[in-house]
Short mmCIF file of C-alpha atoms in Angstrom, two decimals:
data_model
loop_
_atom_site.label_atom_id
_atom_site.label_comp_id
_atom_site.label_asym_id
_atom_site.label_seq_id
_atom_site.Cartn_x
_atom_site.Cartn_y
_atom_site.Cartn_z
CA MET J 1 125.62 100.73 104.78
CA ASN J 2 124.00 97.39 105.49
CA ALA J 3 123.81 94.35 103.28
CA PRO J 4 120.31 94.69 101.73
CA LEU J 5 121.03 98.26 100.74
CA ASP J 6 124.34 97.18 99.17
CA ARG J 7 122.51 94.57 97.13
CA GLY J 8 119.92 97.22 96.29
CA ALA J 9 122.64 99.42 94.81
CA ASP J 10 123.34 96.86 92.07
CA VAL J 11 119.68 96.63 91.22
CA VAL J 12 119.47 100.42 91.05
CA THR J 13 122.28 100.41 88.46
CA THR J 14 120.41 97.86 86.36
CA ALA J 15 117.11 99.74 86.72
CA ALA J 16 118.78 103.01 85.68
CA ARG J 17 120.25 101.46 82.55
CA HIS J 18 116.84 100.40 81.20
CA ALA J 19 114.61 103.13 82.66
CA ASP J 20 114.29 105.18 79.47
CA ASP J 21 113.45 102.18 77.36
CA VAL J 22 110.91 100.94 79.92
CA ASP J 23 109.26 104.36 79.91
CA ARG J 24 109.37 104.91 76.16
CA ASN J 25 107.96 101.52 75.29
CA GLY J 26 105.68 101.09 78.29
CA ARG J 27 107.24 97.72 78.96
CA PHE J 28 107.81 95.69 82.12
CA PRO J 29 111.29 96.32 83.62
CA ILE J 30 112.25 92.69 83.24
CA GLU J 31 116.00 93.26 83.79
CA ALA J 32 115.55 95.18 87.05
CA VAL J 33 113.01 92.69 88.41
CA ARG J 34 115.37 89.85 87.54
CA ALA J 35 118.11 91.73 89.40
CA LEU J 36 115.78 92.10 92.41
CA LYS J 37 115.26 88.34 92.37
CA ASP J 38 118.99 87.62 91.93
CA ALA J 39 119.74 89.87 94.90
CA ARG J 40 117.04 88.02 96.90
CA LEU J 41 115.34 91.30 97.65
CA LEU J 42 111.81 90.04 96.99
CA SER J 43 111.98 88.15 100.31
CA LEU J 44 113.56 91.02 102.22
CA LEU J 45 110.61 91.49 104.60
CA ILE J 46 110.03 87.82 105.32
CA PRO J 47 111.29 86.67 108.76
CA VAL J 48 114.60 84.80 108.84
CA GLU J 49 112.85 81.70 110.23
CA PHE J 50 111.09 81.28 106.87
CA GLY J 51 114.24 81.99 104.87
CA GLY J 52 113.76 85.69 104.27
CA GLY J 53 115.88 88.75 104.95
CA GLY J 54 114.11 89.66 108.18
CA ALA J 55 114.54 93.33 107.30
CA SER J 56 112.57 96.24 108.68
CA LEU J 57 110.14 98.33 106.67
CA PHE J 58 112.70 101.15 106.97
CA ASP J 59 115.16 99.15 104.84
CA VAL J 60 112.49 98.33 102.29
CA ALA J 61 111.47 101.99 102.12
CA GLU J 62 115.10 103.01 101.61
CA ILE J 63 115.36 100.70 98.61
CA CYS J 64 112.06 102.05 97.24
CA THR J 65 113.57 105.53 97.41
CA SER J 66 116.86 104.50 95.77
CA LEU J 67 115.02 102.76 92.94
CA GLY J 68 112.60 105.68 92.64
CA GLN J 69 115.51 107.96 91.85
CA ARG J 70 116.34 105.94 88.73
CA CYS J 71 113.25 104.02 87.58
CA ALA J 72 109.95 104.83 89.26
CA SER J 73 108.21 101.88 87.59
CA THR J 74 110.68 99.38 89.05
CA ALA J 75 110.43 101.13 92.42
CA MET J 76 106.64 100.96 92.38
CA ILE J 77 106.62 97.30 91.37
CA PHE J 78 109.05 96.56 94.22
CA ALA J 79 106.84 98.58 96.62
CA MET J 80 103.61 96.88 95.51
CA HIS J 81 105.20 93.45 95.86
CA GLN J 82 106.41 94.27 99.38
CA ILE J 83 102.93 95.50 100.39
CA LYS J 84 101.60 92.03 99.53
CA VAL J 85 104.50 90.40 101.38
CA SER J 86 103.73 92.48 104.47
CA SER J 87 100.19 91.06 104.51
CA LEU J 88 101.57 87.56 104.14
CA VAL J 89 103.95 88.09 107.05
CA ALA J 90 101.40 89.81 109.29
CA HIS J 91 98.47 87.48 108.61
CA GLY J 92 99.92 84.25 107.21
CA ARG J 93 101.70 83.15 110.38
CA GLY J 94 100.08 80.17 112.04
CA SER J 95 98.67 78.92 108.73
CA ALA J 96 100.65 75.94 107.45
CA TRP J 97 99.95 76.74 103.80
CA HIS J 98 100.91 80.41 104.08
CA GLU J 99 104.05 79.62 106.07
CA ASP J 100 105.11 77.11 103.44
CA PHE J 101 104.33 79.64 100.72
CA MET J 102 106.59 82.18 102.45
CA ARG J 103 109.42 79.63 102.36
CA ARG J 104 108.83 79.04 98.67
CA LEU J 105 108.65 82.77 98.00
CA CYS J 106 112.15 83.01 99.51
CA ASP J 107 113.52 80.00 97.61
CA GLU J 108 112.04 80.90 94.26
CA GLN J 109 111.85 84.71 94.67
CA LEU J 110 108.20 84.80 93.64
CA LEU J 111 106.78 88.15 92.53
CA LEU J 112 103.40 88.89 94.15
CA GLY J 113 100.66 90.82 92.38
CA SER J 114 97.41 92.19 93.72
CA ALA J 115 93.84 91.91 92.48
CA THR J 116 91.94 94.09 94.95
CA THR J 117 90.07 96.23 92.45
CA GLU J 118 87.06 95.14 90.45
CA GLY J 119 84.82 96.59 87.76
CA GLY J 120 81.60 97.99 89.21
CA ILE J 121 82.79 98.75 92.77
CA GLY J 122 83.57 102.37 91.96
CA GLY J 123 87.22 102.15 92.95
CA ASN J 124 86.51 101.18 96.57
CA MET J 125 88.61 98.10 97.26
CA ARG J 126 86.78 97.53 100.55
CA ASN J 127 83.82 96.28 98.52
CA SER J 128 83.68 93.18 96.35
CA ILE J 129 81.13 91.89 93.91
CA CYS J 130 82.75 88.51 93.26
CA ALA J 131 82.73 85.85 95.97
CA PHE J 132 84.75 82.83 97.05
CA GLU J 133 82.51 79.96 96.04
CA ARG J 134 83.45 77.01 98.18
CA ASP J 135 82.94 73.47 96.99
CA GLY J 136 84.27 71.02 99.56
CA ALA J 137 88.00 71.54 100.02
CA THR J 138 88.38 73.95 97.11
CA PHE J 139 87.03 77.33 96.09
CA ARG J 140 86.42 79.08 92.80
CA ILE J 141 86.65 82.76 92.07
CA ALA J 142 86.00 84.91 89.01
CA LYS J 143 86.69 88.62 89.17
CA GLU J 144 85.93 90.92 86.25
CA GLY J 145 87.53 94.24 85.42
CA ALA J 146 90.42 93.94 87.87
CA LEU J 147 93.33 96.33 87.33
CA ILE J 148 96.34 94.17 88.17
CA SER J 149 99.73 95.85 88.07
CA TYR J 150 102.32 93.59 86.36
CA GLY J 151 99.60 90.92 86.46
CA ALA J 152 101.00 89.19 83.40
CA TYR J 153 104.43 88.99 85.09
CA SER J 154 103.35 87.95 88.61
CA ASP J 155 104.17 84.52 90.01
CA ALA J 156 101.23 84.63 92.41
CA ILE J 157 98.33 87.03 92.94
CA LEU J 158 96.55 87.98 96.15
CA VAL J 159 92.87 88.41 95.37
CA THR J 160 89.95 89.73 97.39
CA ALA J 161 86.33 88.60 97.23
CA ARG J 162 83.25 88.37 99.41
CA ARG J 163 83.41 85.60 102.01
CA ALA J 164 80.60 83.70 100.25
CA ALA J 165 77.90 84.24 97.64
CA ASP J 166 75.45 85.43 100.33
CA ALA J 167 77.87 87.78 102.17
CA PRO J 168 77.52 91.57 102.02
CA PRO J 169 79.96 93.47 99.74
CA SER J 170 82.15 94.65 102.65
CA ASP J 171 82.55 91.20 104.23
CA GLN J 172 85.69 90.27 102.32
CA GLN J 173 88.48 87.76 102.51
CA MET J 174 91.76 87.47 100.63
CA ALA J 175 93.42 84.43 99.09
CA VAL J 176 96.79 83.66 97.51
CA LEU J 177 96.59 82.01 94.11
CA GLU J 178 99.65 80.77 92.29
CA LYS J 179 100.20 81.22 88.59
CA SER J 180 99.22 77.63 87.83
CA GLN J 181 95.91 78.13 89.65
CA TYR J 182 94.56 81.19 87.82
CA ARG J 183 93.86 82.43 84.34
CA LEU J 184 94.13 86.04 83.21
CA GLU J 185 92.14 87.35 80.30
CA ARG J 186 93.37 90.79 79.30
CA THR J 187 90.53 93.29 78.96
CA GLY J 188 92.43 96.59 79.00
CA GLY J 189 95.90 97.92 78.20
CA TRP J 190 98.28 100.29 79.98
CA ASP J 191 99.27 103.18 77.74
CA ALA J 192 99.58 105.68 80.58
CA LEU J 193 101.02 109.13 81.22
CA GLY J 194 103.62 107.79 83.64
CA MET J 195 104.58 104.70 85.63
CA ARG J 196 104.52 103.12 82.21
CA GLY J 197 106.49 100.05 83.24
CA THR J 198 104.07 98.86 85.91
CA CYS J 199 101.89 97.42 83.13
CA SER J 200 98.75 97.88 85.24
CA GLU J 201 96.45 96.23 82.75
CA GLY J 202 92.82 95.25 83.16
CA PHE J 203 92.04 91.55 83.45
CA THR J 204 89.31 89.07 84.10
CA PHE J 205 90.82 86.91 86.81
CA SER J 206 89.51 83.40 87.33
CA GLY J 207 90.86 80.47 89.25
CA GLU J 208 90.38 77.73 91.74
CA ALA J 209 92.48 76.55 94.68
CA PRO J 210 92.29 74.73 98.02
CA VAL J 211 90.38 76.70 100.69
CA GLU J 212 93.44 76.70 102.96
CA GLN J 213 94.91 79.36 100.66
CA ILE J 214 92.29 81.85 101.91
CA PHE J 215 93.64 83.93 104.80
CA THR J 216 91.82 83.16 108.04
CA HIS J 217 91.95 86.85 109.02
CA ASP J 218 89.23 89.02 107.46
CA PHE J 219 90.36 91.31 104.65
CA ALA J 220 89.21 94.26 106.79
CA GLU J 221 91.92 93.35 109.30
CA ILE J 222 94.51 92.79 106.60
CA ALA J 223 93.65 96.12 104.98
CA SER J 224 93.89 98.14 108.17
CA GLU J 225 96.73 96.30 109.92
CA SER J 226 99.22 95.83 107.09
CA MET J 227 98.11 97.15 103.70
CA LEU J 228 97.04 100.67 104.67
CA ALA J 229 100.32 101.57 106.31
CA THR J 230 102.75 99.73 104.06
CA ALA J 231 101.05 101.01 100.90
CA HIS J 232 101.05 104.65 101.90
CA LEU J 233 104.56 104.48 103.37
CA LEU J 234 106.23 102.58 100.54
CA TRP J 235 104.47 104.50 97.79
CA SER J 236 105.57 107.69 99.53
CA ALA J 237 109.13 106.37 99.68
CA VAL J 238 109.02 105.83 95.90
CA TRP J 239 107.68 109.35 95.27
CA PHE J 240 110.33 110.76 97.59
CA GLY J 241 112.95 109.11 95.40
CA VAL J 242 111.42 110.58 92.25
CA ALA J 243 111.15 114.06 93.76
CA SER J 244 114.61 114.03 95.34
CA ASP J 245 116.24 113.04 92.03
CA ALA J 246 114.40 115.85 90.22
CA LEU J 247 115.61 118.33 92.82
CA SER J 248 119.14 116.98 92.67
CA ARG J 249 119.10 117.60 88.91
CA ALA J 250 117.86 121.13 89.52
CA GLN J 251 120.66 121.67 92.01
CA SER J 252 123.24 120.58 89.43
CA PHE J 253 121.74 123.14 87.08
CA VAL J 254 122.02 125.91 89.67
CA ARG J 255 125.62 124.98 90.54
CA LYS J 256 126.63 124.92 86.91
CA ASP J 257 124.96 128.27 86.41
CA ALA J 258 126.67 129.74 89.50
CA ARG J 259 130.10 128.71 88.23
CA ARG J 260 129.44 130.53 84.98
CA HIS J 261 128.01 133.63 86.63
CA PRO J 262 130.00 134.16 89.80
CA ASN J 263 128.50 137.60 90.44
CA GLY J 264 125.46 136.52 92.35
CA PRO J 265 123.09 133.57 92.35
CA ALA J 266 120.71 132.89 89.51
CA PRO J 267 117.02 133.44 90.31
CA GLY J 268 116.58 129.67 90.34
CA ALA J 269 118.74 129.41 93.44
CA LEU J 270 115.91 130.81 95.52
CA ARG J 271 113.51 128.20 94.17
CA LEU J 272 116.03 125.52 95.09
CA ALA J 273 116.12 126.77 98.66
CA GLU J 274 112.34 126.79 98.81
CA ALA J 275 112.07 123.29 97.35
CA THR J 276 114.57 121.79 99.81
CA ALA J 277 112.22 122.86 102.61
CA LYS J 278 109.44 120.93 100.87
CA LEU J 279 111.71 117.93 100.43
CA GLN J 280 112.53 118.02 104.13
CA LEU J 281 108.82 118.13 104.98
CA MET J 282 108.25 115.16 102.73
CA ARG J 283 111.06 113.16 104.34
CA SER J 284 109.89 113.99 107.89
CA ASN J 285 106.36 112.99 106.96
CA ILE J 286 107.49 109.56 105.76
CA VAL J 287 110.03 108.89 108.51
CA GLU J 288 107.53 109.90 111.19
CA GLY J 289 105.00 107.56 109.55
CA LEU J 290 107.44 104.64 109.55
CA LYS J 291 108.04 105.20 113.28
CA ARG J 292 104.31 105.53 113.96
CA PHE J 293 103.66 102.23 112.17
CA ALA J 294 106.47 100.45 114.04
CA LYS J 295 104.94 101.65 117.31
CA ALA J 296 101.37 100.71 116.34
CA GLN J 297 102.49 97.20 115.44
CA GLN J 298 103.11 96.65 119.16
CA ASN J 299 99.45 97.36 119.99
CA GLU J 300 96.53 95.91 118.05
CA ASP J 301 94.05 98.54 119.25
CA ASP J 302 96.36 101.32 118.09
CA LEU J 303 96.81 99.60 114.73
CA ASN J 304 93.00 99.50 114.30
CA SER J 305 92.42 102.98 115.67
CA MET J 306 91.03 105.88 113.75
CA SER J 307 93.96 108.10 114.71
CA PHE J 308 96.35 105.64 113.04
CA ALA J 309 94.20 105.47 109.90
CA VAL J 310 94.03 109.27 109.74
CA ALA J 311 97.82 109.52 110.14
CA MET J 312 98.57 107.00 107.37
CA ASN J 313 96.09 108.56 104.95
CA ASN J 314 97.56 111.99 105.61
CA ILE J 315 101.03 110.69 104.80
CA LYS J 316 99.82 109.64 101.36
CA ILE J 317 98.07 112.95 100.76
CA GLY J 318 101.10 114.94 101.92
CA SER J 319 103.73 113.09 99.95
CA SER J 320 101.66 112.88 96.76
CA GLN J 321 101.11 116.64 96.80
CA LEU J 322 104.64 117.57 97.85
CA SER J 323 106.28 115.37 95.23
CA ILE J 324 104.52 117.25 92.44
CA GLU J 325 105.32 120.65 93.97
CA ILE J 326 109.00 119.73 94.31
CA ILE J 327 109.29 118.44 90.75
CA ASN J 328 107.52 121.53 89.47
CA HIS J 329 110.09 123.65 91.31
CA ALA J 330 112.85 121.61 89.70
CA LEU J 331 111.29 122.37 86.33
CA LEU J 332 111.10 126.10 87.07
CA ILE J 333 114.75 126.07 88.14
CA ALA J 334 116.11 124.25 85.11
CA GLY J 335 113.68 125.86 82.66
CA ILE J 336 113.84 124.60 79.09
CA ALA J 337 116.75 122.32 79.99
CA GLY J 338 114.43 120.60 82.45
CA TYR J 339 111.50 120.56 80.07
CA LYS J 340 113.46 118.85 77.32
CA ASN J 341 113.69 115.08 77.57
CA ASP J 342 117.35 114.67 76.64
CA THR J 343 119.40 116.79 79.04
CA PRO J 344 121.03 115.93 82.40
CA PHE J 345 118.39 118.24 83.91
CA SER J 346 115.29 116.64 82.37
CA VAL J 347 112.44 116.16 84.81
CA GLY J 348 109.65 115.28 82.39
CA ARG J 349 109.56 111.60 83.31
CA HIS J 350 109.76 112.49 86.99
CA MET J 351 106.69 114.69 86.63
CA ARG J 352 104.73 112.13 84.62
CA ASP J 353 105.58 109.34 87.06
CA ALA J 354 104.77 111.45 90.13
CA LEU J 355 101.40 112.57 88.76
CA SER J 356 100.24 109.00 89.37
CA ALA J 357 100.53 109.67 93.11
CA GLN J 358 97.33 111.65 93.34
CA VAL J 359 95.26 109.12 91.40
CA MET J 360 96.51 105.74 92.65
CA ILE J 361 93.77 105.65 95.24
CA SER J 362 92.38 109.03 94.31
CA ASN J 363 93.26 111.76 96.78
CA ASP J 364 89.65 112.92 96.58
CA ARG J 365 88.47 109.49 97.74
CA ILE J 366 90.94 109.65 100.63
CA PHE J 367 89.76 113.15 101.53
CA THR J 368 86.17 111.85 101.59
CA ASN J 369 87.13 109.03 103.96
CA LEU J 370 89.24 111.35 106.09
CA SER J 371 86.49 113.93 106.41
CA ASN J 372 84.14 111.17 107.59
CA MET J 373 86.70 109.99 110.17
CA LEU J 374 87.20 113.57 111.34
CA LEU J 375 83.56 113.65 112.40
CA ALA J 376 84.77 111.37 115.18
CA GLN J 377 88.54 111.67 115.57
CA ARG J 378 89.76 114.80 117.42
CA ILE J 379 92.55 116.91 115.94
CA ASP J 380 95.82 115.87 117.59
CA GLN J 381 97.17 119.08 119.12
CA ARG J 382 100.25 117.62 120.75
CA LEU J 383 103.72 118.08 119.35
CA GLY J 384 105.12 114.88 120.84
CA GLU J 385 103.70 111.71 122.30
CA MET R 1 69.64 100.36 125.93
CA LEU R 2 70.10 97.33 123.64
CA ASP R 3 66.80 98.08 121.88
CA THR R 4 67.84 101.67 121.25
CA ILE R 5 71.24 100.55 119.95
CA ARG R 6 69.49 98.10 117.61
CA ARG R 7 67.23 100.86 116.30
CA LEU R 8 70.25 103.08 115.58
CA VAL R 9 72.15 100.19 113.98
CA ASP R 10 69.13 99.70 111.71
CA GLU R 11 68.97 103.40 110.85
CA GLN R 12 72.68 104.06 110.34
CA GLY R 13 74.45 100.74 109.89
CA ARG R 14 73.28 99.90 106.32
CA LEU R 15 73.48 96.23 107.18
CA SER R 16 72.38 93.37 105.00
CA LYS R 17 69.81 92.23 107.58
CA ALA R 18 67.60 93.69 110.33
CA ALA R 19 69.31 94.39 113.65
CA THR R 20 66.65 92.32 115.44
CA ALA R 21 68.03 89.30 113.59
CA ILE R 22 71.55 89.98 114.89
CA GLY R 23 72.68 88.54 118.23
CA ASP R 24 74.20 90.81 120.87
CA ASP R 25 77.66 89.38 120.28
CA ALA R 26 77.43 88.81 116.52
CA ASP R 27 80.04 90.53 114.31
CA LEU R 28 78.47 93.67 112.84
CA TYR R 29 81.26 93.97 110.25
CA ALA R 30 80.38 90.50 108.94
CA ALA R 31 76.80 91.79 108.64
CA GLY R 32 78.01 94.56 106.35
CA LEU R 33 78.98 97.41 108.68
CA THR R 34 81.59 99.60 106.96
CA SER R 35 83.99 101.99 108.67
CA PHE R 36 82.07 104.82 106.99
CA ALA R 37 78.74 103.65 108.42
CA ALA R 38 80.38 103.06 111.82
CA VAL R 39 81.11 106.79 112.06
CA GLN R 40 77.50 107.64 111.19
CA LEU R 41 76.36 105.16 113.83
CA MET R 42 78.72 106.71 116.38
CA LEU R 43 77.29 110.18 115.71
CA ALA R 44 73.75 108.85 116.21
CA LEU R 45 74.79 107.14 119.46
CA GLU R 46 76.38 110.38 120.70
CA GLU R 47 73.23 112.34 119.90
CA THR R 48 70.83 109.79 121.41
CA PHE R 49 72.77 108.96 124.59
CA ASP R 50 74.26 112.43 125.05
CA VAL R 51 77.83 111.17 125.22
CA GLU R 52 81.05 111.77 123.31
CA PHE R 53 83.23 108.89 122.21
CA PRO R 54 86.82 109.69 123.20
CA ASP R 55 89.68 108.92 120.80
CA HIS R 56 90.71 105.75 122.62
CA MET R 57 87.31 104.22 121.80
CA LEU R 58 87.58 105.06 118.12
CA ASN R 59 88.75 101.67 116.96
CA ARG R 60 87.26 98.77 115.13
CA ARG R 61 86.52 96.75 118.26
CA SER R 62 84.25 99.38 119.86
CA PHE R 63 81.63 98.97 117.11
CA SER R 64 82.17 95.27 116.41
CA SER R 65 78.94 94.08 118.09
CA ILE R 66 75.84 95.39 119.83
CA SER R 67 77.25 94.34 123.20
CA ALA R 68 80.61 96.02 122.45
CA ILE R 69 78.72 99.26 121.74
CA ALA R 70 76.71 98.82 124.95
CA GLY R 71 79.99 98.28 126.83
CA CYS R 72 81.35 101.59 125.52
CA LEU R 73 78.13 103.39 126.46
CA HIS R 74 78.16 101.88 129.96
CA GLU R 75 81.74 103.02 130.39
CA LEU R 76 80.92 106.54 129.17
CA LYS R 77 77.77 106.80 131.27
CA GLY R 78 79.64 105.38 134.26
CA GLU R 79 82.36 108.01 133.89
CA GLU R 80 79.66 110.65 133.80
CA ALA R 81 78.00 109.36 137.00
CA ALA R 82 81.29 109.11 138.88
#
């Protein structure tokens, strides 16, 4: 086991201790996030030269999975933060302000939030209504109806907007604003079915900052070269953690049952066998995706290719669907003991948390985009490279 | 060829301004081209020029400007002639 994963283990213990309370009260997992900061895991992806952990996305995904097994909200907050960090690392290099911000993120373990959605864009984050309004060396921005996960608890927020007031909706840029530079006016709450600790509330976001805080790379590049892959891979890693814990609980149930009834396996044992095949599919899907991303990062054309976009979108579709199927199997195996909320075999929270997978970026929206891309991109019929 | 590409960009690109007002090397994405519209544009180019865009041309750069599109078409037409 390597060092970041060791440090992750302590955070997992803390997250587990408070997971029920976080879920029941729909509150931010303050203890686990503090533990992430204490373990310096918020800067895990940042290169060593800027003071970070210099870890690979594989290590980050592993921690997402470990946390997902105990507190999906903490895991998802960690994943969403790291998605923002990946954009900072991929597109902030060469910009003095962003490089300095990376150093401060490491020193102060700043938690990054994201304001990429907006009221009136119909859920398509590749469109903006609001714009960066430049005035000399500073800019102003006001975004209405943004759903910002843990927005009230973020130390800085990465926000998208049109390049200028006269730019088309798809010509977007992204900027980093620090807590002292923005104001959040809460316009909606977060009393949700699952992922109750992410506190993904609605806000009107407004702020002003020096123009150097706007990334020089277009948001289109940031979205396709870092966000697309890291979001789908890390979210999937979280859901894998949730699903694998549910199945592990179901296995405990089957083993306990088998000890009591030694004359043949309970009917649930078959379901367990079937579900492990699904879990294996889910793992292969994610691991293959992590490798594909690592390879694409060596080649800018590959990273911006349609085949890469199709692959990453399919990973999200696959793992969101499989996680729910696996947890449902766990429920069928454990029966009432799984349905109840207070047994060692409970999978209710797992199911509620995992149901978010198909609506955080709606699978139907992804299918629509994929079906458009498949008018161009050929089906890959090879088994290997 | 450039005139035909401009006509198709106008018809399929859903840009914020007319293609005649866009230079050969100007960034079509900055003019409002989305990845969705880029696919529609590609289909129209395939139909009009009787070509098929291979997978290695299906990236952001291929549709980034009128001259980039013309470059792809030249390459495809050249392959055909060879």
